[in-house]
PDB file of C-alpha atoms in Angstrom:
ATOM      1  CA  MET A 257     116.312 156.162 107.415  1.00 52.00           C
ATOM      2  CA  ALA A 258     112.680 156.018 106.307  1.00 50.00           C
ATOM      3  CA  ARG A 259     113.740 156.684 102.654  1.00 53.00           C
ATOM      4  CA  LEU A 260     116.137 153.728 102.807  1.00 44.00           C
ATOM      5  CA  PHE A 261     113.377 151.547 104.204  1.00 43.00           C
ATOM      6  CA  ILE A 262     110.931 152.632 101.460  1.00 47.00           C
ATOM      7  CA  PHE A 263     113.709 152.081  98.867  1.00 46.00           C
ATOM      8  CA  ALA A 264     114.372 148.599 100.218  1.00 45.00           C
ATOM      9  CA  LEU A 265     110.704 147.656 100.198  1.00 45.00           C
ATOM     10  CA  THR A 266     110.347 148.953  96.707  1.00 49.00           C
ATOM     11  CA  LEU A 267     113.377 146.982  95.506  1.00 45.00           C
ATOM     12  CA  LEU A 268     112.164 143.840  97.338  1.00 47.00           C
ATOM     13  CA  ASN A 269     108.660 144.219  95.647  1.00 49.00           C
ATOM     14  CA  PHE A 270     110.386 144.591  92.248  1.00 47.00           C
ATOM     15  CA  PHE A 271     112.396 141.422  92.598  1.00 48.00           C
ATOM     16  CA  ALA A 272     109.434 139.490  94.093  1.00 48.00           C
ATOM     17  CA  THR A 273     107.250 140.614  91.147  1.00 43.00           C
ATOM     18  CA  SER A 274     109.998 139.703  88.647  1.00 43.00           C
ATOM     19  CA  VAL A 275     110.443 136.240  90.062  1.00 47.00           C
ATOM     20  CA  CYS A 276     106.731 135.609  90.292  1.00 47.00           C
ATOM     21  CA  ALA A 277     106.115 136.802  86.727  1.00 43.00           C
ATOM     22  CA  GLN A 278     108.627 134.224  85.441  1.00 57.00           C
ATOM     23  CA  ALA A 279     106.707 131.320  86.959  1.00 77.00           C
ATOM     24  CA  THR A 280     104.049 130.551  84.446  1.00 92.00           C
ATOM     25  CA  CYS A 281     101.965 127.406  83.948  1.00 94.00           C
ATOM     26  CA  SER A 282     103.055 125.389  80.987  1.00 95.00           C
ATOM     27  CA  VAL A 283     101.469 122.070  80.141  1.00 96.00           C
ATOM     28  CA  ASP A 284     104.379 121.284  77.830  1.00 97.00           C
ATOM     29  CA  THR A 285     106.806 121.816  80.697  1.00 97.00           C
ATOM     30  CA  ILE A 286     104.897 119.572  83.033  1.00 98.00           C
ATOM     31  CA  LYS A 287     104.689 116.858  80.376  1.00 98.00           C
ATOM     32  CA  ALA A 288     108.492 117.155  79.959  1.00 98.00           C
ATOM     33  CA  ASP A 289     108.783 116.969  83.685  1.00 98.00           C
ATOM     34  CA  PHE A 290     106.920 113.713  83.768  1.00 98.00           C
ATOM     35  CA  VAL A 291     109.152 112.369  81.107  1.00 98.00           C
ATOM     36  CA  GLN A 292     112.285 113.399  83.145  1.00 99.00           C
ATOM     37  CA  VAL A 293     110.895 111.705  86.248  1.00 99.00           C
ATOM     38  CA  GLY A 294     110.225 108.567  84.210  1.00 98.00           C
ATOM     39  CA  ARG A 295     113.854 108.619  82.909  1.00 99.00           C
ATOM     40  CA  SER A 296     115.281 109.018  86.389  1.00 99.00           C
ATOM     41  CA  LEU A 297     113.058 106.082  87.620  1.00 99.00           C
ATOM     42  CA  ALA A 298     114.412 104.000  84.765  1.00 99.00           C
ATOM     43  CA  ILE A 299     117.935 104.845  85.820  1.00 98.00           C
ATOM     44  CA  VAL A 300     117.195 103.710  89.455  1.00 98.00           C
ATOM     45  CA  ASP A 301     115.469 100.604  88.251  1.00 98.00           C
ATOM     46  CA  HIS A 302     118.511  99.705  86.087  1.00 98.00           C
ATOM     47  CA  ASP A 303     120.790 100.324  89.161  1.00 97.00           C
ATOM     48  CA  ILE A 304     118.604  98.068  91.286  1.00 97.00           C
ATOM     49  CA  LEU A 305     118.422  95.242  88.786  1.00 97.00           C
ATOM     50  CA  ALA A 306     122.185  95.504  88.126  1.00 97.00           C
ATOM     51  CA  LEU A 307     122.839  94.582  91.781  1.00 97.00           C
ATOM     52  CA  PRO A 308     124.124  91.012  91.895  1.00 97.00           C
ATOM     53  CA  ASP A 309     122.260  88.790  94.406  1.00 94.00           C
ATOM     54  CA  THR A 310     125.610  88.229  96.178  1.00 93.00           C
ATOM     55  CA  GLY A 311     128.771  90.269  96.132  1.00 92.00           C
ATOM     56  CA  ALA A 312     127.268  93.700  95.463  1.00 95.00           C
ATOM     57  CA  THR A 313     129.547  96.575  96.367  1.00 96.00           C
ATOM     58  CA  LEU A 314     128.790  99.577  98.500  1.00 95.00           C
ATOM     59  CA  ALA A 315     129.503 101.768  95.457  1.00 96.00           C
ATOM     60  CA  GLN A 316     126.641 100.002  93.619  1.00 96.00           C
ATOM     61  CA  VAL A 317     124.268 100.436  96.562  1.00 96.00           C
ATOM     62  CA  LEU A 318     125.206 104.155  96.984  1.00 95.00           C
ATOM     63  CA  LYS A 319     124.491 104.638  93.232  1.00 97.00           C
ATOM     64  CA  VAL A 320     120.949 103.570  93.898  1.00 97.00           C
ATOM     65  CA  HIS A 321     120.797 106.170  96.706  1.00 97.00           C
ATOM     66  CA  THR A 322     122.250 108.951  94.494  1.00 97.00           C
ATOM     67  CA  ASP A 323     119.841 108.127  91.675  1.00 97.00           C
ATOM     68  CA  LEU A 324     116.893 107.891  94.074  1.00 97.00           C
ATOM     69  CA  VAL A 325     117.624 111.387  95.398  1.00 98.00           C
ATOM     70  CA  SER A 326     117.575 112.479  91.712  1.00 98.00           C
ATOM     71  CA  VAL A 327     114.120 111.021  91.251  1.00 98.00           C
ATOM     72  CA  THR A 328     112.873 112.876  94.324  1.00 99.00           C
ATOM     73  CA  ASN A 329     114.300 116.115  93.067  1.00 99.00           C
ATOM     74  CA  ASN A 330     112.654 115.549  89.617  1.00 99.00           C
ATOM     75  CA  VAL A 331     109.330 114.910  91.340  1.00 99.00           C
ATOM     76  CA  ASP A 332     109.755 118.188  93.287  1.00 99.00           C
ATOM     77  CA  VAL A 333     110.390 120.105  90.042  1.00 98.00           C
ATOM     78  CA  THR A 334     107.268 118.649  88.573  1.00 98.00           C
ATOM     79  CA  THR A 335     105.206 119.590  91.649  1.00 98.00           C
ATOM     80  CA  ARG A 336     106.710 123.074  91.573  1.00 98.00           C
ATOM     81  CA  ASP A 337     105.698 123.445  87.967  1.00 98.00           C
ATOM     82  CA  LEU A 338     102.231 122.165  88.640  1.00 97.00           C
ATOM     83  CA  SER A 339     101.784 124.447  91.678  1.00 96.00           C
ATOM     84  CA  VAL A 340     101.987 127.604  89.613  1.00 96.00           C
ATOM     85  CA  CYS A 341      98.941 126.524  87.599  1.00 95.00           C
ATOM     86  CA  ARG A 342      95.645 127.954  88.856  1.00 93.00           C
ATOM     87  CA  SER A 343      93.856 125.679  86.325  1.00 92.00           C
ATOM     88  CA  ILE A 344      94.699 123.550  83.316  1.00 94.00           C
ATOM     89  CA  PRO A 345      92.361 123.334  80.385  1.00 93.00           C
ATOM     90  CA  ALA A 346      90.310 120.153  80.484  1.00 93.00           C
ATOM     91  CA  SER A 347      91.464 119.354  76.881  1.00 95.00           C
ATOM     92  CA  ASP A 348      95.081 119.378  78.011  1.00 95.00           C
ATOM     93  CA  PHE A 349      94.619 117.290  81.186  1.00 96.00           C
ATOM     94  CA  PRO A 350      94.418 113.772  79.583  1.00 96.00           C
ATOM     95  CA  GLY A 351      98.056 114.230  78.406  1.00 96.00           C
ATOM     96  CA  LEU A 352      99.035 114.990  81.914  1.00 97.00           C
ATOM     97  CA  VAL A 353      97.197 112.019  83.270  1.00 98.00           C
ATOM     98  CA  ASP A 354      99.116 109.868  80.726  1.00 98.00           C
ATOM     99  CA  GLY A 355     102.445 111.324  81.972  1.00 98.00           C
ATOM    100  CA  PHE A 356     101.403 110.756  85.565  1.00 98.00           C
ATOM    101  CA  ARG A 357     100.285 107.189  84.680  1.00 98.00           C
ATOM    102  CA  ALA A 358     103.685 106.431  83.123  1.00 98.00           C
ATOM    103  CA  VAL A 359     105.426 107.729  86.200  1.00 99.00           C
ATOM    104  CA  VAL A 360     103.258 105.677  88.545  1.00 99.00           C
ATOM    105  CA  GLU A 361     103.898 102.472  86.486  1.00 99.00           C
ATOM    106  CA  ALA A 362     107.740 103.163  86.571  1.00 99.00           C
ATOM    107  CA  LEU A 363     107.469 103.898  90.276  1.00 99.00           C
ATOM    108  CA  LYS A 364     105.646 100.630  91.003  1.00 99.00           C
ATOM    109  CA  GLU A 365     108.323  98.727  89.097  1.00 98.00           C
ATOM    110  CA  VAL A 366     111.103 100.416  91.008  1.00 98.00           C
ATOM    111  CA  CYS A 367     109.430  99.649  94.362  1.00 98.00           C
ATOM    112  CA  GLN A 368     108.863  95.994  93.388  1.00 98.00           C
ATOM    113  CA  ASP A 369     112.496  95.687  92.405  1.00 97.00           C
ATOM    114  CA  PHE A 370     113.586  97.347  95.710  1.00 94.00           C
ATOM    115  CA  VAL A 371     111.651  94.612  97.561  1.00 95.00           C
ATOM    116  CA  SER A 372     113.161  91.903  95.342  1.00 96.00           C
ATOM    117  CA  LYS A 373     116.692  93.048  96.207  1.00 96.00           C
ATOM    118  CA  LYS A 374     116.049  93.438  99.943  1.00 93.00           C
ATOM    119  CA  ALA A 375     118.715  90.893 100.922  1.00 94.00           C
ATOM    120  CA  VAL A 376     121.359  92.668  98.777  1.00 95.00           C
ATOM    121  CA  PHE A 377     120.591  95.979 100.535  1.00 94.00           C
ATOM    122  CA  GLY A 378     120.543  94.205 103.906  1.00 92.00           C
ATOM    123  CA  ALA A 379     124.262  93.422 103.587  1.00 94.00           C
ATOM    124  CA  PHE A 380     124.879  97.158 104.025  1.00 94.00           C
ATOM    125  CA  PRO A 381     123.117  98.305 107.251  1.00 91.00           C
ATOM    126  CA  ASN A 382     124.135 101.967 106.993  1.00 92.00           C
ATOM    127  CA  ALA A 383     123.019 102.051 103.321  1.00 90.00           C
ATOM    128  CA  VAL A 384     119.672 100.547 104.328  1.00 92.00           C
ATOM    129  CA  THR A 385     119.253 103.403 106.821  1.00 94.00           C
ATOM    130  CA  GLN A 386     119.974 105.889 104.071  1.00 94.00           C
ATOM    131  CA  LEU A 387     117.657 104.106 101.613  1.00 94.00           C
ATOM    132  CA  LYS A 388     114.835 104.151 104.194  1.00 96.00           C
ATOM    133  CA  GLU A 389     115.342 107.922 104.452  1.00 97.00           C
ATOM    134  CA  ASP A 390     115.326 108.209 100.655  1.00 97.00           C
ATOM    135  CA  LEU A 391     112.067 106.288 100.434  1.00 97.00           C
ATOM    136  CA  ARG A 392     110.501 108.549 103.147  1.00 98.00           C
ATOM    137  CA  ASP A 393     111.642 111.653 101.108  1.00 98.00           C
ATOM    138  CA  LEU A 394     110.281 110.162  97.863  1.00 98.00           C
ATOM    139  CA  ALA A 395     106.988 109.319  99.635  1.00 98.00           C
ATOM    140  CA  ALA A 396     106.625 112.922 100.752  1.00 98.00           C
ATOM    141  CA  SER A 397     107.565 114.275  97.347  1.00 98.00           C
ATOM    142  CA  VAL A 398     105.145 111.959  95.563  1.00 98.00           C
ATOM    143  CA  ALA A 399     102.390 112.908  98.045  1.00 98.00           C
ATOM    144  CA  ALA A 400     102.875 116.648  97.258  1.00 98.00           C
ATOM    145  CA  LEU A 401     102.799 115.832  93.462  1.00 98.00           C
ATOM    146  CA  GLU A 402      99.628 113.814  93.951  1.00 98.00           C
ATOM    147  CA  GLN A 403      98.001 116.679  95.861  1.00 97.00           C
ATOM    148  CA  ALA A 404      98.934 119.161  93.114  1.00 97.00           C
ATOM    149  CA  ILE A 405      97.680 117.057  90.188  1.00 97.00           C
ATOM    150  CA  VAL A 406      94.467 115.824  91.937  1.00 96.00           C
ATOM    151  CA  GLY A 407      93.761 119.430  92.885  1.00 95.00           C
ATOM    152  CA  LEU A 408      93.965 120.505  89.325  1.00 96.00           C
ATOM    153  CA  ALA A 409      92.229 117.569  87.690  1.00 96.00           C
ATOM    154  CA  PRO A 410      88.778 118.250  86.112  1.00 96.00           C
ATOM    155  CA  ASP A 411      85.961 116.471  87.796  1.00 95.00           C
ATOM    156  CA  ASP A 412      85.622 113.794  85.136  1.00 95.00           C
ATOM    157  CA  LEU A 413      89.258 112.747  85.654  1.00 96.00           C
ATOM    158  CA  LYS A 414      89.615 113.277  89.426  1.00 96.00           C
ATOM    159  CA  SER A 415      88.848 109.664  90.294  1.00 97.00           C
ATOM    160  CA  GLN A 416      91.286 108.350  87.743  1.00 97.00           C
ATOM    161  CA  VAL A 417      94.061 110.535  89.009  1.00 97.00           C
ATOM    162  CA  GLN A 418      93.198 109.583  92.610  1.00 98.00           C
ATOM    163  CA  ASP A 419      93.299 105.812  91.747  1.00 98.00           C
ATOM    164  CA  LEU A 420      96.835 106.363  90.224  1.00 98.00           C
ATOM    165  CA  SER A 421      97.809 108.234  93.359  1.00 98.00           C
ATOM    166  CA  ASP A 422      96.576 105.316  95.458  1.00 98.00           C
ATOM    167  CA  GLU A 423      98.582 102.929  93.372  1.00 98.00           C
ATOM    168  CA  ALA A 424     101.751 104.977  93.859  1.00 98.00           C
ATOM    169  CA  ASN A 425     101.173 105.255  97.581  1.00 98.00           C
ATOM    170  CA  ALA A 426     100.715 101.473  97.904  1.00 98.00           C
ATOM    171  CA  ALA A 427     103.831 100.793  95.939  1.00 98.00           C
ATOM    172  CA  ILE A 428     105.916 103.094  98.019  1.00 98.00           C
ATOM    173  CA  ALA A 429     104.370 101.757 101.360  1.00 98.00           C
ATOM    174  CA  ALA A 430     105.217  98.238 100.256  1.00 97.00           C
ATOM    175  CA  ALA A 431     108.840  99.148  99.602  1.00 96.00           C
ATOM    176  CA  GLN A 432     109.047 101.012 102.971  1.00 96.00           C
ATOM    177  CA  ALA A 433     107.456  98.029 104.796  1.00 96.00           C
ATOM    178  CA  ALA A 434     110.087  95.679 103.371  1.00 92.00           C
ATOM    179  CA  PHE A 435     112.804  97.690 104.961  1.00 86.00           C
TER     180      PHE A 435
END
């Protein structure tokens, strides 16, 4: 029995080491993640703007929900990729700030458009409940992303990254308050 236990621990250690060894910090991957988040935000923004002011269908509103979940998932991937980094060279960080800035700008646009279409969403009370939950999930994911990127930022860029984080938080809070 003891041999089986030792074998199981050895096997578990092997797999844990293998998985951890595969998770490496890659600035290029993180930049690509930011691009993907931006793309998914553009899709949600298109979905929102495509909603007619009257006569929207439940299917159109549910597409916003589905695509907003995709944004949250993409933010989570970016956070996960950032979290494996113990540090990022200061020379590489401005590119990450640019990617984060693009995401924040797109996020602000999506949140403003959410507010502008509040009446459309209001026609679907159950959908509004789901969208509120989606916004809460997005806020939590964005907060984790912010924590990861602010924590890695070199001192000379920390305030810039924090300012962008504050802008993202304000935009999401405004969208949440509207609903």
